[in-house]
Amino acid sequence: IYFDTFPDHSGLNPIEESNTNILIVNRLKKIADDLYQNTELNRAIERQDATISQRLIAQELYGNKK
């Protein structure tokens, strides 16, 4: 994975930037794995039910807030 960063003149810590990028990528990979194994999502995809699919993905990304 390549992280495209811009030169920083404000004093941003490049190590912290890298650590944050890695944390986010790892979290997104976990979400992708969980969604891949989500039976309800797979059924919605088979039915081509975009509304339910979108809702399930949003719940995984943002939590179960209604």
N, CA and C of each residue as an Amber inpcrd file, in Angstrom:
protein
   198
   0.8490000  -1.1730000   0.0000000   0.0000000   0.0000000   0.0000000
   0.8900000   1.2290000   0.0000000   0.5160000   2.1820000  -0.8250000
   1.2560000   3.4370000  -0.9130000   0.3960000   4.5400000  -0.3140000
   0.9270000   5.2590000   0.6460000   0.2370000   6.4020000   1.2350000
   0.7750000   7.6660000   0.5870000  -0.0900000   8.3540000  -0.1190000
   0.3090000   9.5880000  -0.7850000   0.2140000  10.7300000   0.2130000
   1.3440000  11.2650000   0.5900000   1.3580000  12.3820000   1.5290000
   2.0260000  13.5760000   0.8720000   1.7210000  14.7190000   1.3860000
   2.2850000  15.9530000   0.8490000   3.3620000  16.4640000   1.7950000
   4.3300000  17.1710000   1.2610000   5.3230000  17.7660000   2.1640000
   4.6190000  18.6520000   3.1900000   5.0750000  18.5570000   4.4150000
   4.4300000  19.3000000   5.4870000   5.3890000  20.3340000   6.0380000
   4.8940000  21.5420000   6.1810000   5.7100000  22.6190000   6.7360000
   5.1700000  23.0900000   8.0830000   4.1820000  22.3630000   8.6130000
   3.5590000  22.7950000   9.8660000   4.0940000  22.0450000  11.0780000
   4.9880000  21.0960000  10.8470000   5.5450000  20.3480000  11.9660000
   4.8630000  19.0180000  12.2230000   4.0830000  18.5490000  11.2620000
   3.4180000  17.2610000  11.4010000   4.4480000  16.1600000  11.6040000
   4.1710000  15.2720000  12.5330000   5.0690000  14.1570000  12.8190000
   4.8390000  13.0610000  11.7760000   5.8140000  12.7910000  10.9010000
   5.6110000  11.8070000   9.8390000   5.4320000  10.3850000  10.3690000
   6.0030000  10.0840000  11.5090000   5.8330000   8.7480000  12.0950000
   4.3950000   8.5730000  12.5690000   3.8550000   9.5920000  13.2150000
   2.4580000   9.5250000  13.6530000   1.5120000   9.4610000  12.4620000
   1.8320000  10.1850000  11.4220000   1.0100000  10.1300000  10.2080000
   0.9930000   8.7070000   9.6550000   2.1520000   8.0900000   9.5800000
   2.2430000   6.7110000   9.0880000   1.4920000   5.7510000   9.9990000
   1.6690000   5.9020000  11.3010000   0.9690000   5.0300000  12.2520000
  -0.5420000   5.1560000  12.1140000  -1.0180000   6.3740000  11.9360000
  -2.4490000   6.5980000  11.7590000  -2.9390000   5.9590000  10.4670000
  -2.1950000   6.1240000   9.3860000  -2.5660000   5.4990000   8.1120000
  -2.6500000   3.9860000   8.2550000  -1.6970000   3.3950000   8.9410000
  -1.6820000   1.9400000   9.1320000  -2.8720000   1.5010000   9.9750000
  -3.1730000   2.2240000  11.0480000  -4.3320000   1.8890000  11.8820000
  -5.6240000   1.9160000  11.0750000  -5.7800000   2.9390000  10.2490000
  -6.9980000   3.0640000   9.4480000  -7.0960000   1.9310000   8.4320000
  -5.9990000   1.6250000   7.7610000  -6.0140000   0.5340000   6.7810000
  -6.3490000  -0.7890000   7.4630000  -5.7590000  -1.0430000   8.6060000
  -6.0490000  -2.2860000   9.3240000  -7.5100000  -2.3540000   9.7400000
  -8.0700000  -1.2410000  10.1740000  -9.4880000  -1.2100000  10.5510000
 -10.3740000  -1.4520000   9.3310000 -10.0500000  -0.8340000   8.2090000
 -10.8460000  -1.0360000   6.9970000 -10.7420000  -2.4680000   6.4840000
  -9.5670000  -3.0800000   6.6230000  -9.4150000  -4.4890000   6.2320000
 -10.2860000  -5.3860000   7.1000000 -10.3570000  -5.0970000   8.3920000
 -11.2030000  -5.8810000   9.3000000 -12.6670000  -5.7140000   8.9250000
 -13.0730000  -4.4890000   8.6330000 -14.4510000  -4.2450000   8.2110000
 -14.7610000  -5.0180000   6.9340000 -13.8500000  -4.9940000   5.9730000
 -14.0550000  -5.7240000   4.7140000 -14.1890000  -7.2190000   4.9740000
 -13.3420000  -7.7620000   5.8420000 -13.4320000  -9.1860000   6.1860000
 -14.7740000  -9.5080000   6.8400000 -15.1980000  -8.6570000   7.7800000
 -16.4780000  -8.8800000   8.4540000 -17.6410000  -8.8150000   7.4680000
 -17.6050000  -7.8520000   6.5530000 -18.6730000  -7.7360000   5.5650000
 -18.6870000  -8.9330000   4.6230000 -17.5180000  -9.4140000   4.2550000
 -17.4200000 -10.5620000   3.3530000 -18.0920000 -11.7900000   3.9680000
 -18.0110000 -11.9040000   5.2800000 -18.5650000 -13.0630000   5.9780000
 -19.9880000 -12.8260000   6.4910000 -20.5600000 -11.6640000   6.2140000
 -21.8780000 -11.3100000   6.7140000 -22.9550000 -11.9890000   5.8640000
 -23.6070000 -12.9770000   6.4510000 -24.6180000 -13.7570000   5.7330000
 -25.7740000 -12.8860000   5.2610000 -26.2190000 -11.9800000   6.1250000
 -27.3330000 -11.1050000   5.7490000 -26.9600000 -10.2260000   4.5570000
 -25.7400000  -9.7140000   4.5400000 -25.2850000  -8.8960000   3.4120000
 -25.1990000  -9.7410000   2.1460000 -24.6700000 -10.9400000   2.2560000
 -24.5730000 -11.8080000   1.0800000 -25.9460000 -12.1290000   0.5070000
 -26.9190000 -12.3420000   1.3750000 -28.2870000 -12.5880000   0.8960000
 -28.8580000 -11.3510000   0.2000000 -28.6090000 -10.1890000   0.7870000
 -29.1000000  -8.9440000   0.1770000 -28.4640000  -8.7300000  -1.1940000
 -27.1920000  -9.0420000  -1.3100000 -26.5070000  -8.9070000  -2.6010000
 -27.1050000  -9.8720000  -3.6170000 -27.3760000 -11.1120000  -3.1930000
 -27.9870000 -12.0930000  -4.1000000 -29.3450000 -11.6100000  -4.5960000
 -30.1040000 -10.9380000  -3.7180000 -31.4270000 -10.4060000  -4.0990000
 -31.3140000  -9.0770000  -4.8350000 -30.0980000  -8.5540000  -4.9250000
 -29.8360000  -7.2320000  -5.4960000 -30.6120000  -6.1580000  -4.7420000
 -30.6220000  -6.3020000  -3.4180000 -31.3080000  -5.3570000  -2.5450000
 -30.3040000  -4.2970000  -2.0920000 -30.2140000  -3.2380000  -2.8810000
 -29.2180000  -2.1950000  -2.6240000 -29.4720000  -1.4570000  -1.3140000
 -30.7360000  -1.2820000  -0.9510000 -31.0560000  -0.5440000   0.2670000
 -30.5500000  -1.2730000   1.5020000 -30.8410000  -2.5490000   1.6040000
 -30.3760000  -3.3340000   2.7550000 -28.8580000  -3.4580000   2.7220000
 -28.2920000  -3.6750000   1.5520000 -26.8310000  -3.7720000   1.4360000
 -26.1650000  -2.5040000   1.9440000 -26.6710000  -1.3680000   1.5140000
 -26.1000000  -0.0910000   1.9410000 -26.2400000   0.0890000   3.4470000
 -27.3890000  -0.2790000   3.9910000 -27.6160000  -0.1410000   5.4270000
 -26.6360000  -1.0060000   6.2190000 -26.4280000  -2.2410000   5.8010000
 -25.5190000  -3.1450000   6.5070000 -24.0790000  -2.6480000   6.4480000
 -23.6870000  -2.1400000   5.3070000 -22.3280000  -1.5960000   5.1730000
 -22.1750000  -0.3560000   6.0520000 -23.1680000   0.5140000   6.0500000
 -23.1100000   1.7140000   6.8890000 -23.0470000   1.3460000   8.3660000
 -23.8050000   0.3310000   8.7760000 -23.7580000  -0.1040000  10.1730000
 -22.3630000  -0.5830000  10.5480000 -21.7280000  -1.2910000   9.6490000
 -20.3800000  -1.7850000   9.9290000 -19.3800000  -0.6300000   9.9950000
 -19.5450000   0.3390000   9.1200000 -18.6180000   1.4760000   9.0970000
 -18.8330000   2.4430000  10.2560000 -20.0990000   2.7220000  10.5660000
 -20.4120000   3.8130000  11.4860000 -21.0760000   3.3760000  12.7830000
 -21.3870000   2.0970000  12.9110000 -22.0670000   1.6190000  14.1090000
 -23.5550000   1.4640000  13.8630000 -24.2520000   1.0020000  14.8600000
 -25.6760000   0.6910000  14.7370000 -26.5780000   1.8450000  15.1220000
 -26.1410000   3.0540000  14.9140000 -26.9810000   4.2090000  15.2270000
 -28.1570000   4.2480000  14.2700000 -29.3150000   4.5240000  14.8020000
 -30.5150000   4.5680000  13.9580000 -31.0360000   5.9590000  13.8480000
